[in-house]
Amino acid sequence: MKLKFNQLFGAFALSLILFACNDSDPEQPLGAYEQGILIMNEGNFGTNDGEVYHLDPSTETLTPTIFEAENFRPFAGLLEDMVPANDNLYLVANTGKVEIVDAGTFKSVGAITGDLDQPRSLAVVGSKLFISDYGPYDASYATPDSYVAVVDGLNGGVVSKKIEVSNKPEDLFAYGKYVFVAGSEEGKVEIIDAEKEEVIKTLEVDGHPAQFFEDNGTLWLYSTGSDEVYFQSFHLDNLTKATTNALPVANATGRIAFGNDHVFYLITSTGWPDYEDGVSRVSVLGPELDIDWITGSGFYGIGFDQVRNELYLSNSNGFQGNGSVTVYNEEGTEIRTFEVGRGPSGFLFY
């Protein structure tokens, strides 16, 4: 999961402030799920039991399986990403579908269930949906036919076109009529013209692109390498690469949480056979702040509550039953731990 959720918090909070200041509009109450924290549980491969939990952090009330509760059917997929846009929330499953729910009620408003292979993320431009997809595996388990799928309709529908991109596209970022694509395997950022529905520019970047985020009007890309991570910025006026900041963080997994004051939290893992995991606390402007801020094993997802200044770190528990979430303060002190669903991998903070 790309964990793009934190980057959306600032825009969401700003929209609430602007709305509150407009006395000419009638007040619209928030829906039950537009307050608090949504926890994305990826689910287990084979059983496809991905789901979303809701947490009210003020009361510590946890509501499980809200998709099934509101729609009277299981989600039935491996949940890869959650993307809020307009009044919808797009639940991207890498098992070949996108479920679309009302952000406030979690009631289904549509879906895309055909002609997708392994969707990874989604972006909205106008009335169109753009969905990054690994494409099918070949005999060697490579993905030479990766693409970005186009769907005309905010509430879903059929795939009208597949735009060929580099192998294993991950995160997407919409800017004006353009869609930036993070090509994770080949170290590329491809830029799609949403009107023409074609790639108009390809930029070579460092590392393996994982996540876009915007900071004070600047578009950044977080990428990983074996011994370093990269924060690369772009000129949006002429669609070119601007700067690169490299930090000596080894074994980064690509999972990142966006904190306050340009501070970021990165999950690292040595992988098999040691499985020594950690959280590095770094600054986008460099140098690193604390490489081994938290250490442990089984770390799977990460998010930062920018209002309460709390870090949420999930543990998959080896996919042996349900996972858990541990909450830390800014000093790295554990506040509480609670059980969630299978494979918790991301958070959306309202």
PDB file of C-alpha atoms in Angstrom, residues 86 124-130 152 154 176 194:
ATOM      1  CA  ASN A  86     -14.733  14.735  -3.982  1.00  0.00           C
ATOM      2  CA  VAL A 124      -9.137  11.617 -10.451  1.00  0.00           C
ATOM      3  CA  VAL A 125      -9.000  14.235 -13.230  1.00  0.00           C
ATOM      4  CA  GLY A 126     -12.299  15.859 -14.129  1.00  0.00           C
ATOM      5  CA  SER A 127     -14.804  13.076 -14.718  1.00  0.00           C
ATOM      6  CA  LYS A 128     -12.141  10.436 -15.378  1.00  0.00           C
ATOM      7  CA  LEU A 129     -10.496   7.859 -13.145  1.00  0.00           C
ATOM      8  CA  PHE A 130      -6.894   6.821 -13.808  1.00  0.00           C
ATOM      9  CA  ASP A 152     -14.923   7.774 -17.664  1.00  0.00           C
ATOM     10  CA  LEU A 154     -16.527   9.124 -11.027  1.00  0.00           C
ATOM     11  CA  GLY A 176      -4.307  20.086 -13.662  1.00  0.00           C
ATOM     12  CA  ALA A 194      -5.591  13.271 -19.200  1.00  0.00           C
TER      13      ALA A 194
END
